PDB file of C-alpha atoms in Angstrom:
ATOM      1  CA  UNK T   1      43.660 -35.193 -45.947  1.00 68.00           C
ATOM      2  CA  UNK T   2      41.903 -33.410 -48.576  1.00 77.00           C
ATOM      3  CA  UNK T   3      38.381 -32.007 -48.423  1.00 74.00           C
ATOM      4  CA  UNK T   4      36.791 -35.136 -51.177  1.00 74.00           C
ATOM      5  CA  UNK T   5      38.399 -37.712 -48.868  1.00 86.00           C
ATOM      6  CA  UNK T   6      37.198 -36.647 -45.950  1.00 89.00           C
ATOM      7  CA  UNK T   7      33.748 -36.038 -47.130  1.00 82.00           C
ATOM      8  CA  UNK T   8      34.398 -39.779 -48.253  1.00 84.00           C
ATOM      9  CA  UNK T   9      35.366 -40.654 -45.069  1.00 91.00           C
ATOM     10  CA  UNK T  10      32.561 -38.918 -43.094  1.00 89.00           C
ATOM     11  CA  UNK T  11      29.805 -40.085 -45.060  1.00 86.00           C
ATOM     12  CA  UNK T  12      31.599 -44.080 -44.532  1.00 89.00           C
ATOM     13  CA  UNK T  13      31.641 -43.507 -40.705  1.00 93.00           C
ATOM     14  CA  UNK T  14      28.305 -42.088 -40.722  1.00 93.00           C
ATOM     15  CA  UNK T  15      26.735 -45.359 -42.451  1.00 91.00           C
ATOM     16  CA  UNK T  16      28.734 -47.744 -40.439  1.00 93.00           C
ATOM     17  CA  UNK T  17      28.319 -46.155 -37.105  1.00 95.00           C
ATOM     18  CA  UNK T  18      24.110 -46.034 -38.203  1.00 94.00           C
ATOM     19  CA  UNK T  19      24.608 -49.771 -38.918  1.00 93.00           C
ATOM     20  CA  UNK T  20      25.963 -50.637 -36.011  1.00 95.00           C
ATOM     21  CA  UNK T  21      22.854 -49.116 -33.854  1.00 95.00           C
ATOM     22  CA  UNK T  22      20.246 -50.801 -36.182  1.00 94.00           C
ATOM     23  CA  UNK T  23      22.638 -54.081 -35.816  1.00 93.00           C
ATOM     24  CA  UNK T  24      22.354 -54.578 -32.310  1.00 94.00           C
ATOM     25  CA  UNK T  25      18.619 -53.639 -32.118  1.00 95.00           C
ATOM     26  CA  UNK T  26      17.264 -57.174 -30.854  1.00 92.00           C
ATOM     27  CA  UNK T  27      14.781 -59.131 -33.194  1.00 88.00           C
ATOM     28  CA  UNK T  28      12.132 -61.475 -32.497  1.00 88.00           C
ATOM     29  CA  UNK T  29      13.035 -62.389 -36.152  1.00 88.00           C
ATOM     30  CA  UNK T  30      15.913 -63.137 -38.248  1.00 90.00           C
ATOM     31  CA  UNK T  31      16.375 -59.610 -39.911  1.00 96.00           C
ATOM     32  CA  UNK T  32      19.587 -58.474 -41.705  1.00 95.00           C
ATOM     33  CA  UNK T  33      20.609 -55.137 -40.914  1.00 94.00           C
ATOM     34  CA  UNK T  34      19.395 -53.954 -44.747  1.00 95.00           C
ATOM     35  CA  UNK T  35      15.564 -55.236 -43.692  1.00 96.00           C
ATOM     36  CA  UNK T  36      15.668 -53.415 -40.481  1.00 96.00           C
ATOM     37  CA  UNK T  37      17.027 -50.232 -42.296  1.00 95.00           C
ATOM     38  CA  UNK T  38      14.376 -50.694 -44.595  1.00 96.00           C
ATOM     39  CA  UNK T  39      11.409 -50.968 -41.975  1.00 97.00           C
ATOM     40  CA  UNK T  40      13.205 -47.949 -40.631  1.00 96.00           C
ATOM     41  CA  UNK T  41      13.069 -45.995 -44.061  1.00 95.00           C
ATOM     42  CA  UNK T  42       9.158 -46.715 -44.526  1.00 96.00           C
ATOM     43  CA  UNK T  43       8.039 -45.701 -41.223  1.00 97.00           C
ATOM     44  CA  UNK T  44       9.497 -42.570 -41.454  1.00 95.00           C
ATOM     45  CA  UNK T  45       9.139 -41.806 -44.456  1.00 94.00           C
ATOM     46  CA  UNK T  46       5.260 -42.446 -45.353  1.00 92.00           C
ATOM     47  CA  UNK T  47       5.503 -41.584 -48.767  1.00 94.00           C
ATOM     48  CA  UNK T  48       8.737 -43.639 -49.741  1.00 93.00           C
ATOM     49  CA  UNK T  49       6.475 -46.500 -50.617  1.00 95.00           C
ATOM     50  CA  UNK T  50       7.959 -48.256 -53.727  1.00 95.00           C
ATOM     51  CA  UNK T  51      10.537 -50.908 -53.897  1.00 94.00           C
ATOM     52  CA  UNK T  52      12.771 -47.970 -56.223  1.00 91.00           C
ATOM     53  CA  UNK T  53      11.841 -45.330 -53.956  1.00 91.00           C
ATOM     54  CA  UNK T  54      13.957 -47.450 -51.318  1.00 92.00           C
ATOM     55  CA  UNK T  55      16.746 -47.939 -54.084  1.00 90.00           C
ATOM     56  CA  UNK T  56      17.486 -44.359 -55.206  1.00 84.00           C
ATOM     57  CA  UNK T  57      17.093 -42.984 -51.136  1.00 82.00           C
ATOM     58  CA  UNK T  58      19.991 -45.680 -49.985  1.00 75.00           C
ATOM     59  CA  UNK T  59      22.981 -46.671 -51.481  1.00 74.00           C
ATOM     60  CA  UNK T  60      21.422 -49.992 -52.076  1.00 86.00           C
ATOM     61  CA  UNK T  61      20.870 -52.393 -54.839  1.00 90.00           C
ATOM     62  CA  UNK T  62      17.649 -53.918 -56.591  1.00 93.00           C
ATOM     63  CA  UNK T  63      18.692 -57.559 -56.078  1.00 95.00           C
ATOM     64  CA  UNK T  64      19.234 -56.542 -52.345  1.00 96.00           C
ATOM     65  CA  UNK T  65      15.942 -54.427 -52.000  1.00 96.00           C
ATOM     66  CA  UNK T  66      13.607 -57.050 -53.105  1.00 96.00           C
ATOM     67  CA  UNK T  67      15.038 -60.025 -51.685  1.00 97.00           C
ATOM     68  CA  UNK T  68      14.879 -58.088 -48.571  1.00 97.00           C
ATOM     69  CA  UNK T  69      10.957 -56.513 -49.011  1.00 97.00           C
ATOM     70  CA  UNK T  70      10.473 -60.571 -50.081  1.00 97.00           C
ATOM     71  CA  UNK T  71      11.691 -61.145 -47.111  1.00 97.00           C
ATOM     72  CA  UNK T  72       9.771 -58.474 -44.831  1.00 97.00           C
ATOM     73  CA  UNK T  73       6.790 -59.689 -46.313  1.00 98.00           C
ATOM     74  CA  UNK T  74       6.837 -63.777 -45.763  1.00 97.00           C
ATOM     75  CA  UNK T  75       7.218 -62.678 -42.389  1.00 96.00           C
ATOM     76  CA  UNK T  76       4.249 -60.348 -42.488  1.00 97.00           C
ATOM     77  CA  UNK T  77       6.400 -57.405 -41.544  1.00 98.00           C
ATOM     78  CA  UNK T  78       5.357 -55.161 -44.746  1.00 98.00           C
ATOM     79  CA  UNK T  79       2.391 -56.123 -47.507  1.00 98.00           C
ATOM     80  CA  UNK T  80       2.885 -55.438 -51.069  1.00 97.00           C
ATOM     81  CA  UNK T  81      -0.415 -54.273 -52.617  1.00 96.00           C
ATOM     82  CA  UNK T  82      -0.777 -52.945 -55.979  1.00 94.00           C
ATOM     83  CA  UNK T  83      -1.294 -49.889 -56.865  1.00 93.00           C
ATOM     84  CA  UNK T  84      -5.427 -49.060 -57.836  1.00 94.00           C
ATOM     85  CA  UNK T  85      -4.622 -47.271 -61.188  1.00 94.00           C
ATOM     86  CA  UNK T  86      -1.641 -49.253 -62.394  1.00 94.00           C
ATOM     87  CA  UNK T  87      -0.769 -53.234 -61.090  1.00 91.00           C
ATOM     88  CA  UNK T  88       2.597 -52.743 -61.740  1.00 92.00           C
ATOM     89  CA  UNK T  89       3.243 -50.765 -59.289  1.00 94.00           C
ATOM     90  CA  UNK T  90       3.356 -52.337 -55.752  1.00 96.00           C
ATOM     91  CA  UNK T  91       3.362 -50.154 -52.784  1.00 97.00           C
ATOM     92  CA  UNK T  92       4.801 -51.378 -49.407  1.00 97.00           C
ATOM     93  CA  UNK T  93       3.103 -51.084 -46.289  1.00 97.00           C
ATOM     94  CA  UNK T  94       3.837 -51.762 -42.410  1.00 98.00           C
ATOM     95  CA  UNK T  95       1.786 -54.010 -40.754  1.00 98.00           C
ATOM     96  CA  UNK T  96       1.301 -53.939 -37.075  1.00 98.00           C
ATOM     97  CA  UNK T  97       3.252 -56.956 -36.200  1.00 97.00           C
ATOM     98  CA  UNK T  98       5.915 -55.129 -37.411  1.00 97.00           C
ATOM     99  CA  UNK T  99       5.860 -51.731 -34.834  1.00 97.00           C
ATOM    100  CA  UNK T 100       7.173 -53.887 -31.661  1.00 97.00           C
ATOM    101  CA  UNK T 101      10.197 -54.074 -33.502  1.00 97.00           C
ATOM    102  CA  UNK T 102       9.980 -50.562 -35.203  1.00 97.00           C
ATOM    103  CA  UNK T 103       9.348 -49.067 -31.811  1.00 97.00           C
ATOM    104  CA  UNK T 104      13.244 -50.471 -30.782  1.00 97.00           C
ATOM    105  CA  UNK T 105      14.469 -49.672 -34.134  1.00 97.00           C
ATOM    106  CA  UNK T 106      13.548 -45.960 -33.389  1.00 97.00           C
ATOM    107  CA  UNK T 107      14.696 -45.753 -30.051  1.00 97.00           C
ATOM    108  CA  UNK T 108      18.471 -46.822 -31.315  1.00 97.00           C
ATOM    109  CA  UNK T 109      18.008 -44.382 -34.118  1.00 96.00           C
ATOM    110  CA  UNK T 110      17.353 -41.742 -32.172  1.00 96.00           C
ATOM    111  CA  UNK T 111      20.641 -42.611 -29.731  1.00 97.00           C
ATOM    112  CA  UNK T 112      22.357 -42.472 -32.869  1.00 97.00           C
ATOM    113  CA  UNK T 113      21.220 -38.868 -33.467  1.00 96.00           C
ATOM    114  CA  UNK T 114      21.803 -37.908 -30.189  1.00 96.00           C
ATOM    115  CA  UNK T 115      25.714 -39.184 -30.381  1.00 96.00           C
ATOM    116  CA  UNK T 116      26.263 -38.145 -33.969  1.00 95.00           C
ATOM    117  CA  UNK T 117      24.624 -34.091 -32.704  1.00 96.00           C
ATOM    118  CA  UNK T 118      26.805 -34.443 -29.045  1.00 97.00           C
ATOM    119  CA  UNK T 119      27.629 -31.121 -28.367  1.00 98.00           C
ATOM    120  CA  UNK T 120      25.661 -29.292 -30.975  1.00 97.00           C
ATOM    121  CA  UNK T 121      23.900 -26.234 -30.527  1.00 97.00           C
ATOM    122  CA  UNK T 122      20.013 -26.503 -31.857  1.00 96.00           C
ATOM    123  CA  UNK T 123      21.402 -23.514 -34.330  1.00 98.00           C
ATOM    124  CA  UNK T 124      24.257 -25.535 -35.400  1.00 98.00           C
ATOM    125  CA  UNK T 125      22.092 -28.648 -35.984  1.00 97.00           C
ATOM    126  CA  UNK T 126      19.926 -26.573 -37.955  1.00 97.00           C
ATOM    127  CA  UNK T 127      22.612 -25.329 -39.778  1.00 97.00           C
ATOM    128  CA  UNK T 128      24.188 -28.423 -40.700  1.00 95.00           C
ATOM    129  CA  UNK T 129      20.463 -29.638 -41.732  1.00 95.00           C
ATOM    130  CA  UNK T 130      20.401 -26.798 -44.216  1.00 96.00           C
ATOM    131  CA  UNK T 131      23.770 -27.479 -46.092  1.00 93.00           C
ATOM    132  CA  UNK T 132      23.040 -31.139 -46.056  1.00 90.00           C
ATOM    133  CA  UNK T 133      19.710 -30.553 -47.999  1.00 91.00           C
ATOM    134  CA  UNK T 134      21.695 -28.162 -49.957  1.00 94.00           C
ATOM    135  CA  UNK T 135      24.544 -30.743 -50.775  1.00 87.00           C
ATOM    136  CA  UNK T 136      21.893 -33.273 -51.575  1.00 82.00           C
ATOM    137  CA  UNK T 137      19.704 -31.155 -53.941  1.00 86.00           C
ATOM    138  CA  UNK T 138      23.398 -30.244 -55.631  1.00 88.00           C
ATOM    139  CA  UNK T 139      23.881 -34.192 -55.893  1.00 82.00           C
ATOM    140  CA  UNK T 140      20.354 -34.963 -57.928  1.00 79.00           C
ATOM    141  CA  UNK T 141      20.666 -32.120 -59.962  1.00 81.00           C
ATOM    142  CA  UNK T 142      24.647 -33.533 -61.162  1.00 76.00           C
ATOM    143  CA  UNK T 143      22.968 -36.846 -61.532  1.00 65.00           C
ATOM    144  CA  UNK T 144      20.171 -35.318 -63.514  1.00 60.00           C
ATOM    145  CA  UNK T 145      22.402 -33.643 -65.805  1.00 66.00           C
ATOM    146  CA  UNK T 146      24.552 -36.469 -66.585  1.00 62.00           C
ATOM    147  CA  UNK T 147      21.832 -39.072 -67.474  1.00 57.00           C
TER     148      UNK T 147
END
């Protein structure tokens, strides 16, 4: 198999493996595996805040992002407030009715690290941290240039 497939391939097994452990995470509420993903994305990662911001860091769509956050919010999961200096822009916050569930989400996250980095020296994990950042600044930059 060449080298672009099996990236291809790797980066498929990686997302549907990670699905899988967010799947099964029980749910006193009637989540999709995209909401939980999302609650997942905002708690760890404080400053990912904005509807987009969720967009461009998954390989998800608008239509599917909002109805989600829509979602996440009737059931008082997440708040949308507007931004101070300019209402069009809505940030997204947790609320605490939503960390009972976040707690479970990051307990099978972290299993999921631990299986995916089975076997890995700490040097090794660093080292595959540093050419993933690497391949991912490479990535924006080719998308940069061809907009």
């Amino acid at each position: 198999m060449n080298s672009s497939i099996q990236l291809v391939v790797f980066i498929h097994n990686i997302q549907k493996s990670y699905a899988a452990y967010i799947r099964a995470v029980p749910s006193d509420y009637d989540l999709t595996t995209l909401q939980k993903e999302l609650l997942v994305l905002l708690y760890n990662n404080p400053s990912l805040d904005k509807a987009g911001d969720l967009t461009n860091i998954g390989d998800y769509s608008k239509g599917n992002v909002s109805e989600a956050l829509n979602n996440l919010a009737d059931q008082k999961l997440i708040i949308k407030q507007s931004d101070e200096n300019d209402a069009r822009i809505i940030h997204l916050k947790l609320t605490s009715k939503a960390m009972p569930l976040i707690s479970k989400l990051q307990k099978a996250r972290n299993a999921f690290l631990k299986q995916f980095f089975s076997g890995f020296t700490s040097a090794e994990i660093d080292t595959y941290k540093d050419f993933t950042t690497r391949i991912i600044n490479n990535i924006k930059q080719v998308n940069y240039e061809s907009k």
